[in-house]
PDB file of C-alpha atoms and ligand atoms in Angstrom:
ATOM      1  CA  MET O   1     -44.879  40.166  13.804  1.00  0.00           C
ATOM      2  CA  ARG O   2     -44.865  42.852  11.187  1.00  0.00           C
ATOM      3  CA  PRO O   3     -46.716  41.469   8.423  1.00  0.00           C
ATOM      4  CA  SER O   4     -44.267  43.959   5.892  1.00  0.00           C
ATOM      5  CA  LYS O   5     -41.463  42.201   6.812  1.00  0.00           C
ATOM      6  CA  LEU O   6     -42.925  38.791   4.791  1.00  0.00           C
ATOM      7  CA  LEU O   7     -44.857  40.956   2.177  1.00  0.00           C
ATOM      8  CA  LEU O   8     -41.911  42.629   0.588  1.00  0.00           C
ATOM      9  CA  PRO O   9     -40.111  38.827  -0.581  1.00  0.00           C
ATOM     10  CA  LEU O  10     -43.374  37.616  -1.405  1.00  0.00           C
ATOM     11  CA  LEU O  11     -44.878  40.843  -3.587  1.00  0.00           C
ATOM     12  CA  THR O  12     -41.525  40.607  -5.236  1.00  0.00           C
ATOM     13  CA  LEU O  13     -41.766  36.805  -6.027  1.00  0.00           C
ATOM     14  CA  ILE O  14     -45.272  37.668  -7.664  1.00  0.00           C
ATOM     15  CA  ILE O  15     -43.914  40.520  -9.543  1.00  0.00           C
ATOM     16  CA  SER O  16     -41.083  38.690 -10.926  1.00  0.00           C
ATOM     17  CA  ALA O  17     -43.403  35.443 -11.811  1.00  0.00           C
ATOM     18  CA  GLY O  18     -45.890  38.138 -13.543  1.00  0.00           C
ATOM     19  CA  ALA O  19     -43.119  39.425 -15.017  1.00  0.00           C
ATOM     20  CA  LEU O  20     -42.264  36.635 -17.265  1.00  0.00           C
ATOM     21  CA  GLY O  21     -44.639  37.190 -20.200  1.00  0.00           C
ATOM     22  CA  ALA O  22     -43.418  40.889 -20.584  1.00  0.00           C
ATOM     23  CA  CYS O  23     -40.027  41.623 -22.447  1.00  0.00           C
ATOM     24  CA  GLY O  24     -37.248  39.707 -20.878  1.00  0.00           C
ATOM     25  CA  SER O  25     -34.186  42.212 -21.951  1.00  0.00           C
ATOM     26  CA  SER O  26     -34.334  43.817 -18.493  1.00  0.00           C
ATOM     27  CA  LYS O  27     -30.843  43.745 -17.164  1.00  0.00           C
ATOM     28  CA  ALA O  28     -31.734  44.977 -14.015  1.00  0.00           C
ATOM     29  CA  GLY O  29     -31.253  43.189 -10.542  1.00  0.00           C
ATOM     30  CA  SER O  30     -27.647  42.137  -9.635  1.00  0.00           C
ATOM     31  CA  PRO O  31     -27.122  38.330 -10.357  1.00  0.00           C
ATOM     32  CA  SER O  32     -27.838  37.458  -6.880  1.00  0.00           C
ATOM     33  CA  ALA O  33     -27.765  33.855  -7.162  1.00  0.00           C
ATOM     34  CA  ALA O  34     -24.004  32.868  -8.619  1.00  0.00           C
ATOM     35  CA  ALA O  35     -24.168  30.818 -11.667  1.00  0.00           C
ATOM     36  CA  VAL O  36     -22.334  27.514 -11.828  1.00  0.00           C
ATOM     37  CA  SER O  37     -20.351  27.260 -14.902  1.00  0.00           C
ATOM     38  CA  GLY O  38     -21.154  23.979 -16.965  1.00  0.00           C
ATOM     39  CA  THR O  39     -22.895  22.452 -19.736  1.00  0.00           C
ATOM     40  CA  SER O  40     -25.507  20.196 -18.508  1.00  0.00           C
ATOM     41  CA  ILE O  41     -28.780  20.936 -16.619  1.00  0.00           C
ATOM     42  CA  THR O  42     -30.559  18.655 -14.531  1.00  0.00           C
ATOM     43  CA  ILE O  43     -34.332  18.313 -13.719  1.00  0.00           C
ATOM     44  CA  LYS O  44     -35.259  16.565 -10.550  1.00  0.00           C
ATOM     45  CA  ASN O  45     -38.366  16.994  -8.282  1.00  0.00           C
ATOM     46  CA  PHE O  46     -39.685  19.495 -10.302  1.00  0.00           C
ATOM     47  CA  ALA O  47     -36.615  22.022 -10.254  1.00  0.00           C
ATOM     48  CA  PHE O  48     -33.681  22.954 -12.479  1.00  0.00           C
ATOM     49  CA  SER O  49     -30.349  22.411 -10.958  1.00  0.00           C
ATOM     50  CA  PRO O  50     -27.996  24.336 -11.398  1.00  0.00           C
ATOM     51  CA  ALA O  51     -30.766  26.937 -11.123  1.00  0.00           C
ATOM     52  CA  SER O  52     -28.637  29.393 -12.634  1.00  0.00           C
ATOM     53  CA  LEU O  53     -26.045  27.687 -15.114  1.00  0.00           C
ATOM     54  CA  SER O  54     -23.335  30.187 -16.739  1.00  0.00           C
ATOM     55  CA  VAL O  55     -22.384  28.784 -20.573  1.00  0.00           C
ATOM     56  CA  SER O  56     -20.229  29.987 -23.602  1.00  0.00           C
ATOM     57  CA  PRO O  57     -22.135  31.214 -26.239  1.00  0.00           C
ATOM     58  CA  GLY O  58     -23.526  28.709 -28.432  1.00  0.00           C
ATOM     59  CA  ALA O  59     -22.808  26.066 -26.167  1.00  0.00           C
ATOM     60  CA  ARG O  60     -24.043  22.797 -26.652  1.00  0.00           C
ATOM     61  CA  LEU O  61     -26.089  21.771 -24.216  1.00  0.00           C
ATOM     62  CA  THR O  62     -27.713  18.765 -22.261  1.00  0.00           C
ATOM     63  CA  VAL O  63     -30.764  18.482 -20.201  1.00  0.00           C
ATOM     64  CA  HIS O  64     -31.302  15.291 -18.319  1.00  0.00           C
ATOM     65  CA  ASN O  65     -34.799  14.549 -16.795  1.00  0.00           C
ATOM     66  CA  GLU O  66     -34.778  12.680 -13.772  1.00  0.00           C
ATOM     67  CA  ASP O  67     -38.453  13.229 -12.886  1.00  0.00           C
ATOM     68  CA  ALA O  68     -40.957  10.809 -13.741  1.00  0.00           C
ATOM     69  CA  ALA O  69     -42.878  13.486 -15.623  1.00  0.00           C
ATOM     70  CA  THR O  70     -42.125  15.259 -18.490  1.00  0.00           C
ATOM     71  CA  HIS O  71     -40.280  18.791 -18.666  1.00  0.00           C
ATOM     72  CA  THR O  72     -39.352  21.848 -21.164  1.00  0.00           C
ATOM     73  CA  VAL O  73     -36.681  23.866 -20.709  1.00  0.00           C
ATOM     74  CA  THR O  74     -38.045  26.833 -22.569  1.00  0.00           C
ATOM     75  CA  SER O  75     -36.708  30.529 -22.767  1.00  0.00           C
ATOM     76  CA  VAL O  76     -39.339  33.008 -21.808  1.00  0.00           C
ATOM     77  CA  SER O  77     -37.904  35.455 -24.207  1.00  0.00           C
ATOM     78  CA  ASN O  78     -37.790  32.413 -26.936  1.00  0.00           C
ATOM     79  CA  ALA O  79     -33.972  32.300 -27.250  1.00  0.00           C
ATOM     80  CA  PHE O  80     -34.128  28.584 -26.714  1.00  0.00           C
ATOM     81  CA  ASN O  81     -36.801  25.607 -26.157  1.00  0.00           C
ATOM     82  CA  THR O  82     -36.017  22.067 -25.627  1.00  0.00           C
ATOM     83  CA  GLY O  83     -39.875  20.980 -26.467  1.00  0.00           C
ATOM     84  CA  ASN O  84     -40.884  17.923 -24.166  1.00  0.00           C
ATOM     85  CA  VAL O  85     -38.195  15.950 -22.545  1.00  0.00           C
ATOM     86  CA  ALA O  86     -39.584  12.702 -21.457  1.00  0.00           C
ATOM     87  CA  PRO O  87     -38.849  10.855 -18.197  1.00  0.00           C
ATOM     88  CA  GLY O  88     -35.469   9.577 -18.355  1.00  0.00           C
ATOM     89  CA  ALA O  89     -34.618  11.134 -21.508  1.00  0.00           C
ATOM     90  CA  THR O  90     -31.313  13.644 -22.041  1.00  0.00           C
ATOM     91  CA  VAL O  91     -31.814  16.130 -24.703  1.00  0.00           C
ATOM     92  CA  THR O  92     -29.331  18.623 -26.245  1.00  0.00           C
ATOM     93  CA  PHE O  93     -30.001  22.530 -27.538  1.00  0.00           C
ATOM     94  CA  THR O  94     -27.626  25.124 -28.164  1.00  0.00           C
ATOM     95  CA  ALA O  95     -27.161  28.209 -26.171  1.00  0.00           C
ATOM     96  CA  PRO O  96     -27.950  31.473 -27.491  1.00  0.00           C
ATOM     97  CA  THR O  97     -25.084  33.400 -29.092  1.00  0.00           C
ATOM     98  CA  THR O  98     -25.660  37.008 -27.735  1.00  0.00           C
ATOM     99  CA  PRO O  99     -24.523  37.190 -24.268  1.00  0.00           C
ATOM    100  CA  GLY O 100     -26.862  37.592 -21.744  1.00  0.00           C
ATOM    101  CA  THR O 101     -29.415  36.403 -19.234  1.00  0.00           C
ATOM    102  CA  TYR O 102     -31.794  34.061 -20.233  1.00  0.00           C
ATOM    103  CA  ALA O 103     -34.699  33.038 -17.612  1.00  0.00           C
ATOM    104  CA  TYR O 104     -36.417  29.773 -19.201  1.00  0.00           C
ATOM    105  CA  ILE O 105     -39.104  27.649 -17.330  1.00  0.00           C
ATOM    106  CA  CYS O 106     -40.935  24.462 -18.008  1.00  0.00           C
ATOM    107  CA  MET O 107     -43.767  25.045 -20.346  1.00  0.00           C
ATOM    108  CA  ILE O 108     -45.723  22.248 -18.430  1.00  0.00           C
ATOM    109  CA  HIS O 109     -44.945  23.369 -14.910  1.00  0.00           C
ATOM    110  CA  GLN O 110     -44.803  27.133 -15.459  1.00  0.00           C
ATOM    111  CA  PHE O 111     -43.667  27.623 -11.297  1.00  0.00           C
ATOM    112  CA  MET O 112     -40.197  25.986 -12.908  1.00  0.00           C
ATOM    113  CA  HIS O 113     -37.675  28.526 -13.288  1.00  0.00           C
ATOM    114  CA  GLY O 114     -34.261  28.584 -13.931  1.00  0.00           C
ATOM    115  CA  THR O 115     -31.382  31.212 -15.740  1.00  0.00           C
ATOM    116  CA  LEU O 116     -28.985  30.672 -18.489  1.00  0.00           C
ATOM    117  CA  VAL O 117     -26.232  33.478 -18.396  1.00  0.00           C
ATOM    118  CA  VAL O 118     -24.565  33.368 -21.673  1.00  0.00           C
ATOM    119  CA  THR O 119     -21.073  35.165 -20.990  1.00  0.00           C
TER     120      THR O 119
HETATM  121 CU1  LIG Q   1     -42.046  20.623 -15.643  1.00  0.00          CU
END
């Protein structure tokens, strides 16, 4: 078994996780995971669904938390932030008006990642 085959994806993961605090304006990388069009994000089992959501500029978006834990939808570039979404709660927020790809996390569980694509 060649460790290098395993190391590269792992390294990429670590690098992208570490880049969260840095400037999020990079347009590098192809959109590998196809963004799903819609206006709602569901949080379940400590994951955002869809992981990548495509929306119109300034769209009104709904976040529904189906977990028993509180979560947030927080842009890593401070473009939007729902604040705490209590278990079972539904909140809304406004998508950025500037087209682009916006990574977001849950501030409480920062391993939770999602992407908002404004087109
Ligand atoms: Cu969370």
